[in-house]
Backbone as a chain_set.jsonl record, in Angstrom:
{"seq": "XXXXXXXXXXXXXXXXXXXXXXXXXXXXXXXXXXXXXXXXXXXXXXXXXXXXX", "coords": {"N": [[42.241, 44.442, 98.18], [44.029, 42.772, 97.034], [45.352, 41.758, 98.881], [47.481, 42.645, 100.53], [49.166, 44.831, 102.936], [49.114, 47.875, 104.858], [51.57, 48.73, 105.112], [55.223, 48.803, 107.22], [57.239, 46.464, 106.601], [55.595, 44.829, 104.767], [55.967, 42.987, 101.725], [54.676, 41.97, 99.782], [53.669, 42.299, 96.314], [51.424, 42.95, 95.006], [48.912, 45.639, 94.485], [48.684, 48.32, 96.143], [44.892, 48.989, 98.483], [43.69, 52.391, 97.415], [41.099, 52.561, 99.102], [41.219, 51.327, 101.225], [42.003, 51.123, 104.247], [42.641, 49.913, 106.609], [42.021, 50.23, 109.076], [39.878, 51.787, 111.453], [37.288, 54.519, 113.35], [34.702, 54.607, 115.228], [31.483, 55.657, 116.644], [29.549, 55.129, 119.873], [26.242, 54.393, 120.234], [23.688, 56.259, 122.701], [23.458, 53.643, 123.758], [25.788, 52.357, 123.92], [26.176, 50.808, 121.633], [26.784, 50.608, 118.292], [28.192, 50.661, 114.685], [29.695, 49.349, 112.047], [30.668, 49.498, 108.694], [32.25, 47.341, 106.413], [34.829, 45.864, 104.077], [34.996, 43.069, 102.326], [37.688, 40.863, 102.968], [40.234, 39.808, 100.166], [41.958, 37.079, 98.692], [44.422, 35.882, 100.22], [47.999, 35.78, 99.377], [49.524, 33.168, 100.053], [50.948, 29.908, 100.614], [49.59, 27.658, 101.383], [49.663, 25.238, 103.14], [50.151, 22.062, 105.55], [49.765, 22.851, 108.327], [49.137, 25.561, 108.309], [46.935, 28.369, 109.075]], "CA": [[41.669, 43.385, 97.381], [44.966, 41.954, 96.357], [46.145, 40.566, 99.965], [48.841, 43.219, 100.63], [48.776, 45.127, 103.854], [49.995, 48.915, 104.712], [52.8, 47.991, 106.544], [57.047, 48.838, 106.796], [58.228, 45.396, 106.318], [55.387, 44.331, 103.734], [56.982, 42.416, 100.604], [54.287, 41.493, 98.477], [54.012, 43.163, 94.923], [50.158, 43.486, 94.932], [48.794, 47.086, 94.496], [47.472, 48.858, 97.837], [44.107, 49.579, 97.818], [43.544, 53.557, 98.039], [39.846, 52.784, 99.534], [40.957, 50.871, 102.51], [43.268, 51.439, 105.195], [42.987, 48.436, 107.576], [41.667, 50.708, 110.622], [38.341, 52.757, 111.774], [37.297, 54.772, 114.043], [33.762, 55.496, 115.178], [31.335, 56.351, 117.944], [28.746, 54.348, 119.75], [24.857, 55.752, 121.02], [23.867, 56.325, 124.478], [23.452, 52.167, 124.862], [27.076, 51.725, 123.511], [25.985, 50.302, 120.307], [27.819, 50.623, 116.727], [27.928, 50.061, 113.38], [30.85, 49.072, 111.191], [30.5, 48.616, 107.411], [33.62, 47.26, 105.609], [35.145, 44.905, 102.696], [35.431, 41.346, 102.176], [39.422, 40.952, 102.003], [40.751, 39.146, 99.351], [42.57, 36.01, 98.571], [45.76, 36.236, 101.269], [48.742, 35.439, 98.628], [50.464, 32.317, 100.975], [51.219, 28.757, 100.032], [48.906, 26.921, 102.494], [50.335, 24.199, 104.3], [49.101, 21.607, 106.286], [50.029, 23.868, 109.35], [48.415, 26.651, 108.608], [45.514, 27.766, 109.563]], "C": [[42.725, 42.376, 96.966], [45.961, 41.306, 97.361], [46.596, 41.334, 100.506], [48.18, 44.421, 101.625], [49.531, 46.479, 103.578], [50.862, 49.058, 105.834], [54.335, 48.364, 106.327], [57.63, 47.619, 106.174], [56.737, 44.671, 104.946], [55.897, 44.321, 102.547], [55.981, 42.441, 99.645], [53.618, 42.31, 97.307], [52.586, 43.761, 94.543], [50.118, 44.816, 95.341], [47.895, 47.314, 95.723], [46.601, 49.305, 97.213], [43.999, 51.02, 98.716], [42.376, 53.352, 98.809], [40.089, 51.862, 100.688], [42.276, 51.18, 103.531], [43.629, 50.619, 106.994], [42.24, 48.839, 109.084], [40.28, 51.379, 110.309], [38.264, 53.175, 113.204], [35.744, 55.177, 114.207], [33.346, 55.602, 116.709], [29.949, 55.477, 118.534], [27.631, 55.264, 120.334], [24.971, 55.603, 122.543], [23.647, 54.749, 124.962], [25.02, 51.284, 124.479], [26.998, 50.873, 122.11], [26.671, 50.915, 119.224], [28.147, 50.103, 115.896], [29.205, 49.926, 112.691], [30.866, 48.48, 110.01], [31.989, 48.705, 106.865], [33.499, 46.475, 104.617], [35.263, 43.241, 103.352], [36.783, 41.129, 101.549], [38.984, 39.667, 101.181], [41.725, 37.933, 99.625], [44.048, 36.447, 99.528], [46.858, 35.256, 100.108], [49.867, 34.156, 99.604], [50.245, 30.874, 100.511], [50.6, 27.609, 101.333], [49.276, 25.436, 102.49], [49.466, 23.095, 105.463], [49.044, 21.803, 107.91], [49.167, 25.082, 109.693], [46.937, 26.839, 108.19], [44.542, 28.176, 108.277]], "O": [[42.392, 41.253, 96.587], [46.952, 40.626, 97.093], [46.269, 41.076, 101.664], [47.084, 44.932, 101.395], [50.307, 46.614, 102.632], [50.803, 49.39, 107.018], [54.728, 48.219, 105.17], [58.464, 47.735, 105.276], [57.252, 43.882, 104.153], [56.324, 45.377, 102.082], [56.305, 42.936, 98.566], [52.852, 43.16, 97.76], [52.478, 44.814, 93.914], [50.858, 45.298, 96.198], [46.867, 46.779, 96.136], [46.664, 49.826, 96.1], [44.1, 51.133, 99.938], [42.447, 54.263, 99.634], [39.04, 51.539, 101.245], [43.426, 51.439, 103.175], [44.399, 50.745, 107.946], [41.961, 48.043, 109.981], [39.729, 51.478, 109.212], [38.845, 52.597, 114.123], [35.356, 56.042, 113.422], [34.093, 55.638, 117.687], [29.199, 55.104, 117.632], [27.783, 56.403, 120.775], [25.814, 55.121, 123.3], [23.631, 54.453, 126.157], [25.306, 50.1, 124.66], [28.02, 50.327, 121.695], [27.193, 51.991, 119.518], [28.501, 48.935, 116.055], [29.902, 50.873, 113.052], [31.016, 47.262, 109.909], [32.724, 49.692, 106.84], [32.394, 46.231, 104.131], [35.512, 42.646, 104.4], [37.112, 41.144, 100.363], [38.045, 38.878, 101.291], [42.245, 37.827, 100.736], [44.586, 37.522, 99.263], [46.565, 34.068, 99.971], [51.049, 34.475, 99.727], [49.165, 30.706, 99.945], [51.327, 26.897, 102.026], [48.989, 24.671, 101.569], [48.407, 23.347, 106.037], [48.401, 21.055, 108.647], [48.685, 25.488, 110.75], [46.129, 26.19, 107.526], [43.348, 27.874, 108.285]]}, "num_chains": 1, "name": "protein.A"}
């Protein structure tokens, strides 16, 4: 929720959230179909630029 990824080289000071973990894994039916419920990240902590995207 607070931007901040679970990563070696992540810097920023925001608290990880225990309820997400950036990955999934599931399984699809016999027509290859599959469902995936997740979050709506949060505000990305970066100083937007007229570069980026």
């Amino acid at each position: 929720a607070g931007g901040r990824y679970r990563h070696k080289k992540e810097g920023y000071l925001a608290p990880l959230d225990p309820n997400f973990g950036g990955c999934c894994r599931t399984v699809t039916d016999e027509n290859g179909g599959y469902s995936l419920r997740t979050v709506k990240p949060g505000a990305y902590p970066w100083p937007n630029g007229v570069n980026d995207w």
